[in-house]
mmCIF file of C-alpha atoms in Angstrom:
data_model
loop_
_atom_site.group_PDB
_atom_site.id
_atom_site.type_symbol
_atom_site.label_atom_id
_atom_site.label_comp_id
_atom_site.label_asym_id
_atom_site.label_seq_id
_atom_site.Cartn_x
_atom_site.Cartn_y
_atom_site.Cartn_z
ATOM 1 C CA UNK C 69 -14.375 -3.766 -65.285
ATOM 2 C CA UNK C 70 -17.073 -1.601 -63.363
ATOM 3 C CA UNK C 71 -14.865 -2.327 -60.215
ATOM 4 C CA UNK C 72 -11.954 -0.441 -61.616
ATOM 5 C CA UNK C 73 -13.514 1.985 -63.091
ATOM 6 C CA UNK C 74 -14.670 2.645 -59.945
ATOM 7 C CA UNK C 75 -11.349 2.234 -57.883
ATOM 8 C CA UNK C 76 -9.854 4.515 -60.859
ATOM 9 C CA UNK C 77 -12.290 7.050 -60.098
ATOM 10 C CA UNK C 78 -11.854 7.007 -56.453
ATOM 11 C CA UNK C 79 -8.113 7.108 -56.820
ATOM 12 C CA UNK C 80 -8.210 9.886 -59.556
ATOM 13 C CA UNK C 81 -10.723 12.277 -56.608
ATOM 14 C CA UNK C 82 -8.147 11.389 -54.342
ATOM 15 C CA UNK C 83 -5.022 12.848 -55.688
ATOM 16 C CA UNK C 84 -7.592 15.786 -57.105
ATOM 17 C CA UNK C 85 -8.062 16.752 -53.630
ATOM 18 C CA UNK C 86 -4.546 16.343 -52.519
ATOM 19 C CA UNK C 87 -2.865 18.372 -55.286
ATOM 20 C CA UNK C 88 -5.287 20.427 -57.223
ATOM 21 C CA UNK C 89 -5.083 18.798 -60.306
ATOM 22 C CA UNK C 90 -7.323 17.361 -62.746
ATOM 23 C CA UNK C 91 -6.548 13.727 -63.389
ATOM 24 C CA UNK C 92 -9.369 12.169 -64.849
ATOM 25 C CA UNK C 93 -9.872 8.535 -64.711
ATOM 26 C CA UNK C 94 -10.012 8.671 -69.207
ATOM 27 C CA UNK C 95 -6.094 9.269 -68.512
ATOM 28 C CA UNK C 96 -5.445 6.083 -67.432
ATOM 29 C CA UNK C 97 -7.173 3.915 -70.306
ATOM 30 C CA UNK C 98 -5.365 6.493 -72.666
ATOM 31 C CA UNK C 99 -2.035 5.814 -71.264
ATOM 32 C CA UNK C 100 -2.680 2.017 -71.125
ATOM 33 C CA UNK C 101 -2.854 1.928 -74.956
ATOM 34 C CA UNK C 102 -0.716 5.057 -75.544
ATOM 35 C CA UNK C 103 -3.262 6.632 -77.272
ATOM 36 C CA UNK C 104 -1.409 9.280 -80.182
ATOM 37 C CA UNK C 105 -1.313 13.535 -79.326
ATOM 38 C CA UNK C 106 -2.426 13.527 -75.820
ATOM 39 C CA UNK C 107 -0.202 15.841 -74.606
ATOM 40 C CA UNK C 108 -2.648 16.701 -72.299
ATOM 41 C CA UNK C 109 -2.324 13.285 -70.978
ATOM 42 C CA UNK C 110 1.644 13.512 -70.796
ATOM 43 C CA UNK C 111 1.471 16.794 -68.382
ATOM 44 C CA UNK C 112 -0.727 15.747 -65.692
ATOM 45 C CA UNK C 113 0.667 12.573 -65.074
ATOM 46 C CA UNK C 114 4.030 14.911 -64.982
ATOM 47 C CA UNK C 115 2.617 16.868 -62.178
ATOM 48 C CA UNK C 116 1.556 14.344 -60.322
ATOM 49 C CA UNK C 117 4.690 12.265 -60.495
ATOM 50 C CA UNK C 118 6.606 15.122 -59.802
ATOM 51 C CA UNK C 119 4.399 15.975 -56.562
ATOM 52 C CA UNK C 120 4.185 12.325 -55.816
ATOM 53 C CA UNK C 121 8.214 11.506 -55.997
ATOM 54 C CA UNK C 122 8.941 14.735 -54.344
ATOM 55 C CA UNK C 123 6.755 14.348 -51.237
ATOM 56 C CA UNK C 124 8.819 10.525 -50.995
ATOM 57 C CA UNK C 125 11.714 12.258 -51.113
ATOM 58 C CA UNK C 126 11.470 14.865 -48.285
ATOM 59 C CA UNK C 127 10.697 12.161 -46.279
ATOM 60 C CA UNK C 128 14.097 10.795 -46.589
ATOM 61 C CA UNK C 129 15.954 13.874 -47.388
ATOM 62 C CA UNK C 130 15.588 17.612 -47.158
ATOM 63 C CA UNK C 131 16.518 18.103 -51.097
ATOM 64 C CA UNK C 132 14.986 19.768 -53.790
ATOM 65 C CA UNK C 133 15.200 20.275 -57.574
ATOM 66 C CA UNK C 134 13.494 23.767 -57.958
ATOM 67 C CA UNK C 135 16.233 25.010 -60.638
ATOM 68 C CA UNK C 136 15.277 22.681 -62.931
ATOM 69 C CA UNK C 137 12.705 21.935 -65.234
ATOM 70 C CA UNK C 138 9.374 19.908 -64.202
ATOM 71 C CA UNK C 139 10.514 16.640 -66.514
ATOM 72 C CA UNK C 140 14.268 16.743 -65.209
ATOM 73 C CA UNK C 141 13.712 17.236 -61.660
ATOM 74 C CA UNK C 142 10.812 14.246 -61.624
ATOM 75 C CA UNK C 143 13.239 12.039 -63.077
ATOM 76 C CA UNK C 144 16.100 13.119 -60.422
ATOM 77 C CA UNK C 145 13.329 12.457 -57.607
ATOM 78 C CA UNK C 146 12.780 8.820 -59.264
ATOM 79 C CA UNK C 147 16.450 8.143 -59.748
ATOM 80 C CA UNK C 148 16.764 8.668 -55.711
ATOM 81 C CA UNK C 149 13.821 6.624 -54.839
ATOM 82 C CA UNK C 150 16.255 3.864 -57.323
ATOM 83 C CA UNK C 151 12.990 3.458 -59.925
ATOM 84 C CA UNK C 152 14.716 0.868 -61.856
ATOM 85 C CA UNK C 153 13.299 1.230 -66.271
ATOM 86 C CA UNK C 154 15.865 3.695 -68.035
ATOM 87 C CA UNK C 155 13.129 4.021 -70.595
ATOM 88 C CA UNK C 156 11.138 6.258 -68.355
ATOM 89 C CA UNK C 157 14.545 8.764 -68.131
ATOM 90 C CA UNK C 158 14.272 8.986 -72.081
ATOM 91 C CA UNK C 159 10.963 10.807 -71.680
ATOM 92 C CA UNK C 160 9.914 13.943 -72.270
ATOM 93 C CA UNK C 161 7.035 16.447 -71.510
ATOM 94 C CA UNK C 162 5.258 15.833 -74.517
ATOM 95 C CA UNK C 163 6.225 12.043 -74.790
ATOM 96 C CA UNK C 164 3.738 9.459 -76.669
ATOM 97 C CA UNK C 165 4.843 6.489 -74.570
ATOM 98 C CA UNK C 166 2.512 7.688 -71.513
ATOM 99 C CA UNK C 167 2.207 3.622 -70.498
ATOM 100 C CA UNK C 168 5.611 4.500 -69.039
ATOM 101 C CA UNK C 169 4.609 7.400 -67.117
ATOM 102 C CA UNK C 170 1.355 5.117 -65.840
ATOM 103 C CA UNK C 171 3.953 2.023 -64.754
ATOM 104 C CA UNK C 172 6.087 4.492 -63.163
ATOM 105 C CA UNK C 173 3.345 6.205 -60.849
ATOM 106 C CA UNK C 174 1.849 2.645 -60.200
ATOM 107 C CA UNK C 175 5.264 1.645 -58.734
ATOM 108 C CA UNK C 176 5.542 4.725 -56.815
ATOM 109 C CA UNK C 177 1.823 4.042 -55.293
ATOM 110 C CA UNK C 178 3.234 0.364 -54.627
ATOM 111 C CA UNK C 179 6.567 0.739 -53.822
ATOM 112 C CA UNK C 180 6.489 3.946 -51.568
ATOM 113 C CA UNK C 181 3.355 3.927 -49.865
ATOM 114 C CA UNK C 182 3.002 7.280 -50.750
ATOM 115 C CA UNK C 183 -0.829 7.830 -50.460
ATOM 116 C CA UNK C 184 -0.462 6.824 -46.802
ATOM 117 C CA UNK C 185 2.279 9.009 -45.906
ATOM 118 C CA UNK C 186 0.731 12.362 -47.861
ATOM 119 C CA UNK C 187 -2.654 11.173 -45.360
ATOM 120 C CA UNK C 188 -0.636 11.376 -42.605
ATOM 121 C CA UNK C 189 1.322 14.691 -43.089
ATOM 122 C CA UNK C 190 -2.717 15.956 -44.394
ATOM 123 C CA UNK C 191 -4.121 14.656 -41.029
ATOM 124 C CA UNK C 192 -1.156 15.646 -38.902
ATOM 125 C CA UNK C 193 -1.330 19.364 -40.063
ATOM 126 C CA UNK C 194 -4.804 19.984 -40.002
ATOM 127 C CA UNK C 195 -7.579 20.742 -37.460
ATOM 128 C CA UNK C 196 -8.083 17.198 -36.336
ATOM 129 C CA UNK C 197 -4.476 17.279 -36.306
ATOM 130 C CA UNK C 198 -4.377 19.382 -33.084
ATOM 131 C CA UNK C 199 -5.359 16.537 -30.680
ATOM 132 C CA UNK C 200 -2.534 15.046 -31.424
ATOM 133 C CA UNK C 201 1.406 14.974 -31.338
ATOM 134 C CA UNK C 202 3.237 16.698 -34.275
ATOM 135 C CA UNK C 203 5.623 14.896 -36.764
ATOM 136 C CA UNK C 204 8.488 16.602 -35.785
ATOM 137 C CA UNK C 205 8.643 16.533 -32.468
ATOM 138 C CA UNK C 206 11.401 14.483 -32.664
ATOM 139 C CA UNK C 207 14.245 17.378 -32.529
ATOM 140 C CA UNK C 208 17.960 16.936 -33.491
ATOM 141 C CA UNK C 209 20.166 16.791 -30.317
ATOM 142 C CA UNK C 210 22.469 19.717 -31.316
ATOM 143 C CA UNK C 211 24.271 19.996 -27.848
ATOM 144 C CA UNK C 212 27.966 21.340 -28.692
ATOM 145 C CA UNK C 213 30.704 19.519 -26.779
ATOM 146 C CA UNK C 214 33.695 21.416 -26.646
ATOM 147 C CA UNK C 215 37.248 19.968 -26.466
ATOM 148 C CA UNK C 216 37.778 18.819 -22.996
ATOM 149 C CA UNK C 217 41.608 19.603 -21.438
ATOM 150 C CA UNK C 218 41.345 16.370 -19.453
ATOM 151 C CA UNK C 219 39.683 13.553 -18.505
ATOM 152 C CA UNK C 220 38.483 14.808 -14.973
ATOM 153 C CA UNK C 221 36.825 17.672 -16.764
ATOM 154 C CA UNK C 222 35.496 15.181 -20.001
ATOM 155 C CA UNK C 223 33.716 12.912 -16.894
ATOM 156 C CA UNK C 224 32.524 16.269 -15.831
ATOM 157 C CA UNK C 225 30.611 17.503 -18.940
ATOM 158 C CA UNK C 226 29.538 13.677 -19.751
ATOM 159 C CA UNK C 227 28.078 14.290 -15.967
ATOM 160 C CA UNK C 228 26.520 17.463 -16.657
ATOM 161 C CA UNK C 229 24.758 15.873 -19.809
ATOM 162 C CA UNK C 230 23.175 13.109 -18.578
ATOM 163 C CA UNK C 231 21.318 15.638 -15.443
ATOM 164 C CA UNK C 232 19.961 17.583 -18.149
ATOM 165 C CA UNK C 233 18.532 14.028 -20.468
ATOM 166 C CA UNK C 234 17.121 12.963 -16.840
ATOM 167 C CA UNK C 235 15.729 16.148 -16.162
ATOM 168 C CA UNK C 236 14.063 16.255 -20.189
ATOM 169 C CA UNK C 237 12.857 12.641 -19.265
ATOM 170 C CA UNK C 238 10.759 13.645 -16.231
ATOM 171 C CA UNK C 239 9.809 16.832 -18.018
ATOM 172 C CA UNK C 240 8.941 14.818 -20.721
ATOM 173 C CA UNK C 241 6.778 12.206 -18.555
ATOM 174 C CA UNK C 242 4.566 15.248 -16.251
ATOM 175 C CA UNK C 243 3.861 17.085 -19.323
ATOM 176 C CA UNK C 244 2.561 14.088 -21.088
ATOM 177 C CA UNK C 245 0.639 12.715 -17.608
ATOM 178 C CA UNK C 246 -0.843 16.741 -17.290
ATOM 179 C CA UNK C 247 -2.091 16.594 -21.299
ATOM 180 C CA UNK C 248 -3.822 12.991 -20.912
ATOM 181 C CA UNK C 249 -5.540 14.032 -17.918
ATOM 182 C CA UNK C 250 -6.286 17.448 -19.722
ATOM 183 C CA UNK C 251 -8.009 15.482 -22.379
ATOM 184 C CA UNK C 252 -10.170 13.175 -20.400
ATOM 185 C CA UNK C 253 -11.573 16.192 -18.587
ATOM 186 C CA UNK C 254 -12.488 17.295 -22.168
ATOM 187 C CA UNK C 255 -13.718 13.991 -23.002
ATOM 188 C CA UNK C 256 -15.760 13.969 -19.521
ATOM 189 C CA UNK C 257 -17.170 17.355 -19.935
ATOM 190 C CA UNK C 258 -19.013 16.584 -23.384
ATOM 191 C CA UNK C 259 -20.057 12.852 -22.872
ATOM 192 C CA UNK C 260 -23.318 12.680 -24.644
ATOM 193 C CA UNK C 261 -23.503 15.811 -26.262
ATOM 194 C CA UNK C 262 -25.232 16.181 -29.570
ATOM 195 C CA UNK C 263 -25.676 12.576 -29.546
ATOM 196 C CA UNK C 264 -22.374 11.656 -29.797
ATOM 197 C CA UNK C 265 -20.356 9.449 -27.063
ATOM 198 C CA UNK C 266 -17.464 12.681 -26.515
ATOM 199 C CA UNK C 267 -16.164 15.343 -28.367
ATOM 200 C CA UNK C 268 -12.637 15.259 -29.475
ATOM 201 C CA UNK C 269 -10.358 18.278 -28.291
ATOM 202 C CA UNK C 270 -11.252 20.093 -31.848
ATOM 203 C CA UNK C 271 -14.863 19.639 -31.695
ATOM 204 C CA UNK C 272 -14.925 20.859 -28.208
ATOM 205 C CA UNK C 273 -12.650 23.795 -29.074
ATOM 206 C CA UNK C 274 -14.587 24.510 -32.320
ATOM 207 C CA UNK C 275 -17.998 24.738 -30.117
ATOM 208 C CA UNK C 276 -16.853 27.007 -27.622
ATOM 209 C CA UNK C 277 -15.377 29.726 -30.213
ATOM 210 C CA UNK C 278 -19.040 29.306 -31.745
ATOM 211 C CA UNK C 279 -21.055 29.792 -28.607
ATOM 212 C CA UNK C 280 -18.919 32.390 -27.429
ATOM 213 C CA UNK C 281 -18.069 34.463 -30.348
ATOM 214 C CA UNK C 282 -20.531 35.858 -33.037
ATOM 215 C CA UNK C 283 -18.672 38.528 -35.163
ATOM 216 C CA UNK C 284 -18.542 38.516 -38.628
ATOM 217 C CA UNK C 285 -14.561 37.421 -38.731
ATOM 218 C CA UNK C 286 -15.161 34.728 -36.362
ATOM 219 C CA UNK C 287 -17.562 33.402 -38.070
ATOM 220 C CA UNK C 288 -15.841 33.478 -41.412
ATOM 221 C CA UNK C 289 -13.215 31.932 -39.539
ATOM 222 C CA UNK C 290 -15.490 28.878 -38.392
ATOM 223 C CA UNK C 291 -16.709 28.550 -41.568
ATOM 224 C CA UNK C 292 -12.898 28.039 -43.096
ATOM 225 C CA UNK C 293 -12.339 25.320 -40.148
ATOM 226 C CA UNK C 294 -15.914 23.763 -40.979
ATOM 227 C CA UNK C 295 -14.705 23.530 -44.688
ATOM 228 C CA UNK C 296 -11.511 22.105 -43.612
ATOM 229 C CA UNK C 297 -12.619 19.149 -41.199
ATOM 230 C CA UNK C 298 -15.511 18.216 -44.233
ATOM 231 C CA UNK C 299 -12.620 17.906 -46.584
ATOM 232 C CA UNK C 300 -10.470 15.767 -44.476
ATOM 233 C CA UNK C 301 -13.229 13.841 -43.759
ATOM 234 C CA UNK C 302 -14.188 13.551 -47.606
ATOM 235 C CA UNK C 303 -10.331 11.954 -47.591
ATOM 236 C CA UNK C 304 -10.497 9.892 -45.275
ATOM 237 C CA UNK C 305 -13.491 8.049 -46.824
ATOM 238 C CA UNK C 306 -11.477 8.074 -50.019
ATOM 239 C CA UNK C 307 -8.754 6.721 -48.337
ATOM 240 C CA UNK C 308 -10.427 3.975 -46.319
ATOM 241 C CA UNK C 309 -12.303 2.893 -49.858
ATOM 242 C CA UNK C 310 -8.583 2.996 -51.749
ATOM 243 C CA UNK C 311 -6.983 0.876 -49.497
ATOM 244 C CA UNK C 312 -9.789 -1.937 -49.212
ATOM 245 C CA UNK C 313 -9.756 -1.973 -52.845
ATOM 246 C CA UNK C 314 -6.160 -1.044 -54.192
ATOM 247 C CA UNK C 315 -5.596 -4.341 -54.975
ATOM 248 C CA UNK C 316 -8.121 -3.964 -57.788
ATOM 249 C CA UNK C 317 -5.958 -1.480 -59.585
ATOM 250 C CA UNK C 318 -3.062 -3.619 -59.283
ATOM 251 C CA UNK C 319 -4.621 -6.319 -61.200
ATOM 252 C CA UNK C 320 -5.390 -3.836 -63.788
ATOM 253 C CA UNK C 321 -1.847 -2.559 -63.713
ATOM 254 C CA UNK C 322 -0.723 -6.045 -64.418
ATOM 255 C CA UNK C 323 -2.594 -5.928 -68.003
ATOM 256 C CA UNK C 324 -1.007 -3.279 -68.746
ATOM 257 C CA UNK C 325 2.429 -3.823 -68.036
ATOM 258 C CA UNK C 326 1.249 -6.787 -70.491
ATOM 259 C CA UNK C 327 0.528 -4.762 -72.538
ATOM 260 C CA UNK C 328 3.563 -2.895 -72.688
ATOM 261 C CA UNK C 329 5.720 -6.046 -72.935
ATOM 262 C CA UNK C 330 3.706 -6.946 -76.313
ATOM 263 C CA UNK C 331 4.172 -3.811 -77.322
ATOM 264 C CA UNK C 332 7.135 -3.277 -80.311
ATOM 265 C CA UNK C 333 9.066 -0.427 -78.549
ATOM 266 C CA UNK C 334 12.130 0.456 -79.578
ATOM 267 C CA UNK C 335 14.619 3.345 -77.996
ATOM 268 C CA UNK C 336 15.490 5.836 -80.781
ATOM 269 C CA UNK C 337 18.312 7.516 -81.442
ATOM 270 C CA UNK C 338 16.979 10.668 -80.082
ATOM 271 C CA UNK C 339 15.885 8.809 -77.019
ATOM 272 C CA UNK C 340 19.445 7.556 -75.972
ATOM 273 C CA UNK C 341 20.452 11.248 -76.121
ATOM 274 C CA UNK C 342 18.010 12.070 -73.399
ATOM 275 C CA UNK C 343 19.084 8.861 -71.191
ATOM 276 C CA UNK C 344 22.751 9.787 -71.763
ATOM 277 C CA UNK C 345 22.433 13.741 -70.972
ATOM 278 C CA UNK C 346 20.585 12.798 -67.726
ATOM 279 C CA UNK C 347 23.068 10.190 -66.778
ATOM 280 C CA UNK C 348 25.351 12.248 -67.196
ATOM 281 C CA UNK C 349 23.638 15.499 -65.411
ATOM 282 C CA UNK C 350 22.966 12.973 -62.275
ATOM 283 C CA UNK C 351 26.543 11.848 -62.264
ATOM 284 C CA UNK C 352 27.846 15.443 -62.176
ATOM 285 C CA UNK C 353 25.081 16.272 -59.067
ATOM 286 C CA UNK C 354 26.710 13.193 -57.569
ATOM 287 C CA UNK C 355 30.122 14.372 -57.831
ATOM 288 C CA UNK C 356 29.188 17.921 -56.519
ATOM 289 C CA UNK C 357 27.377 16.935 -53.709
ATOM 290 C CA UNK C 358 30.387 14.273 -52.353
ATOM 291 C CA UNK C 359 33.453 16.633 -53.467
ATOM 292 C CA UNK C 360 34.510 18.415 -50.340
ATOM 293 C CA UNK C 361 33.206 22.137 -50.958
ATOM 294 C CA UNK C 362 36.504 23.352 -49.699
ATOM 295 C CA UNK C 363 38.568 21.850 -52.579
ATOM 296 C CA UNK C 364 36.006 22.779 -55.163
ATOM 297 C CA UNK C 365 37.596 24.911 -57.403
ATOM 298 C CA UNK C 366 35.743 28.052 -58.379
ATOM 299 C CA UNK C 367 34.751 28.302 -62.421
ATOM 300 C CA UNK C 368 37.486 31.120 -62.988
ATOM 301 C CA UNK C 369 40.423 28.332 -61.483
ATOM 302 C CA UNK C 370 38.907 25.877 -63.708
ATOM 303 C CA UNK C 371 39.140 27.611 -67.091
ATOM 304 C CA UNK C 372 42.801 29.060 -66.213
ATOM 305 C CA UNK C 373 44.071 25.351 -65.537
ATOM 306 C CA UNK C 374 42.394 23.685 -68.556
ATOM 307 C CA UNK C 375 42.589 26.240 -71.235
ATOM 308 C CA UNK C 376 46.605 27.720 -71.205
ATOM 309 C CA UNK C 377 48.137 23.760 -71.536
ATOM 310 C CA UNK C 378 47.872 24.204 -75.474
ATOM 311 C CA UNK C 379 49.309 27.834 -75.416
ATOM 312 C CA UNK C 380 51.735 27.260 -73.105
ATOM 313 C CA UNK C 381 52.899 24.200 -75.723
ATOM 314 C CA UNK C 382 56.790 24.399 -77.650
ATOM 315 C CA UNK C 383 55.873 21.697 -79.427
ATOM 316 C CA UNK C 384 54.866 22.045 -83.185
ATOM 317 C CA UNK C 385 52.163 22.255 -85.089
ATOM 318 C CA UNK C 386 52.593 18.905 -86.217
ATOM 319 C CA UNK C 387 52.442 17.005 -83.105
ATOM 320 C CA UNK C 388 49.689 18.736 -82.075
ATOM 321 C CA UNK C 389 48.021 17.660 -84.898
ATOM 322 C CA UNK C 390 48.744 14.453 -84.001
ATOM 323 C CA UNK C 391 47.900 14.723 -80.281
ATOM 324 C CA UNK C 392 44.624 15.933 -81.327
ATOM 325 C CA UNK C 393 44.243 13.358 -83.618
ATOM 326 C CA UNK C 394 44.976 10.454 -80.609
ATOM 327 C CA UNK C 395 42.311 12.208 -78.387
ATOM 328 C CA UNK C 396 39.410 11.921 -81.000
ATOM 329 C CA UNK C 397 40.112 8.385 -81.833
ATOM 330 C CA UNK C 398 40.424 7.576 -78.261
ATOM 331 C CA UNK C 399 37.132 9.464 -77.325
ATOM 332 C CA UNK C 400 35.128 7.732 -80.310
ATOM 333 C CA UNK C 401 36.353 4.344 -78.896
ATOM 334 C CA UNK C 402 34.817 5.676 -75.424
ATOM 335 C CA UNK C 403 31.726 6.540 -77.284
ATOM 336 C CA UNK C 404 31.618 3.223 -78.717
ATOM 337 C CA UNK C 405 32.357 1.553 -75.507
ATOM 338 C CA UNK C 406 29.693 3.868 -73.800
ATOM 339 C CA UNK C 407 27.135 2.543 -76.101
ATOM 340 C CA UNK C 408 27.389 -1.167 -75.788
ATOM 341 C CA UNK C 409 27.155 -0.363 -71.941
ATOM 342 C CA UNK C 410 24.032 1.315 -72.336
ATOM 343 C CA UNK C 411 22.580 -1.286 -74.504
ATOM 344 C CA UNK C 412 23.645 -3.948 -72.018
ATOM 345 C CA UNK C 413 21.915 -2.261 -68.776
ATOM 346 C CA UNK C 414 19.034 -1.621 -71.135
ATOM 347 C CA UNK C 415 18.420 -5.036 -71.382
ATOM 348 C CA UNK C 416 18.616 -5.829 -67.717
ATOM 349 C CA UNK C 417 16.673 -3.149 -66.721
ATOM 350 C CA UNK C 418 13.747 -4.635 -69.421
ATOM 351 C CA UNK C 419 14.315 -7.791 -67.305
ATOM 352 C CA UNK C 420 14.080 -6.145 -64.313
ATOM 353 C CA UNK C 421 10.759 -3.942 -65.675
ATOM 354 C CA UNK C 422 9.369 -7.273 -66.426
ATOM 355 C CA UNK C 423 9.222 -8.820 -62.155
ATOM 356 C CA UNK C 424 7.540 -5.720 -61.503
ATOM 357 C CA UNK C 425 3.832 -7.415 -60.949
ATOM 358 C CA UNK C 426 5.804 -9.559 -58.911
ATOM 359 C CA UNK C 427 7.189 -6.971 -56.617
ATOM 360 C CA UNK C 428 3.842 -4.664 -56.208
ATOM 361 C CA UNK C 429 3.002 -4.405 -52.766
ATOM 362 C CA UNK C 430 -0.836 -4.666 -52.306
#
């Protein structure tokens, strides 16, 4: 028990220093036995999901939720990433089921590998991150090919194409050549110094700005980059210790996805409202975002072609009565129908919930 108290706590400093909140390692035995009005519980494991499933996201897509609320656009992030229990879309902020908000960041830790990529982006863009190659360097090939009159003239631009890849290659291949041996005369130049074998390209830039430059703004701005290589260090050591011992919290995790499967829960009425408005909110950003925007119609067009077909009807009053009365039986027997589907993926996606410990990655 000490050992995952102590993984918890390691975890929970962690994502403190990578976000700025204040998870506390208390949250996670509260939301293992959904401990009644913690509220305060509910909202940080909110943030973090939400900062957690976003982050996954943008590194398959450039999208973003930011016109929605924190709850809705968490569960849009989840329902990319394909997280699999519908009863986690019935929550809300101030839910008392917060073992479903703890299973669902567990299988975002497992599943995504998200700790490791956040470390990377951390590392990538910070001091130490100088040294070496940035994240995007690999750029989109945007070169615009216009519509050739022949073939002569299509064998001409292919032609012209393939000099300028060649001549990016061997650019490519001196520049990298001229930065190695850039950073072995670095490496050279401060063997032994300080005690230490070399100096990375940082350290070494970091001591010359101090030796050389003593005003007040430089060395407030020393001070900022001192502050800023201890905390990536203090990460790194976090990180190192979370992923000798993740495994630990996994086995934890696995009691308490017990202990949700003993548990008697139940979706309520009021529950199924929330899954069906945000299946049905997801299906309509579906729709939008593979319609063709040129034969979207506008929201004036819309309500001009659906509204007039009643006034612009010669028949009577009587049959459209009766019309009416044909559309609300029909749409209660799609209601109906709509129901026993939901019931029926509910109970696959319980059976699914339940090979979760099976699917962890540790």
């Amino acid at each position: 028990m000490s050992n995952v108290k102590s993984v918890i706590s390691s975890l929970c400093r962690h994502l403190n220093l990578i976000s700025g909140f204040a998870l506390k390692p208390e949250f996670f035995r509260q939301a293992k036995f959904n401990c009644e009005n913690e509220d305060k519980v509910a909202r940080e494991f909110w943030k973090i999901l939400n900062l957690l499933s976003l982050t996954a996201v943008e590194q398959m897509q450039k999208i973003k939720f930011d016109q929605y609320d924190l709850v809705t656009a968490t569960k849009l992030y989840f329902a990319i990433l394909h997280y699999p229990a519908i009863e986690f879309y019935s929550l809300k902020m101030n839910t008392n089921n917060n073992r479903e908000l703890l299973i669902a960041f567990a299988w975002l830790l497992g599943s995504q590998r998200i700790l490791h990529k956040i470390m990377e982006i951390k590392i990538l863009n910070s001091i130490l991150g100088k040294e070496f190659s940035s994240p995007e360097g690999h750029l989109r090939c945007e070169t615009e090919i216009g519509q050739c009159d022949s073939l002569s003239s299509e064998i001409d631009c292919i032609i012209n194409i393939n000099g300028k890849i060649n001549y990016n290659i061997k650019a490519i291949d001196d520049l990298t050549r001229e930065r190695t041996e850039l950073m072995a005369k670095i490496h050279v130049a401060s063997l032994n110094v300080s005690g230490l074998p070399h100096l990375s390209v940082c350290h070494a830039a970091l001591t010359k700005k101090i030796a050389m430059e003593n005003s007040k703004s430089s060395r407030s701005l020393f001070e900022r980059e001192k502050q800023e290589m201890l905390l990536i260090s203090e990460l790194l050591d976090l990180h190192l210790f979370w992923t000798k011992k993740e495994h630990i919290f996994y086995d934890w995790m696995v009691t308490v996805i017990r202990e949700h499967e003993n548990s008697d829960f139940h979706l309520n009425e009021i529950e199924l409202l929330e899954i069906k408005d945000f299946t049905c909110l997801l299906r309509n950003l579906m729709n939008d975002r593979f319609q063709d925007k040129e034969d979207r119609k506008s929201p004036e067009k819309m309500e001009i072609s659906l509204i007039p077909r009643f006034l612009r009807s010669t028949v009577s009053e009587e049959t459209t009565n009766l019309i009416a009365a044909e559309v609300t039986e029909r749409s209660k027997q799609a209601d109906e129908e709509l129901s026993s589907v939901e019931e029926q993926l509910s109970e696959e996606l319980r059976k699914m919930l339940k090979l979760i410990p099976n699917c962890i990655e540790i």
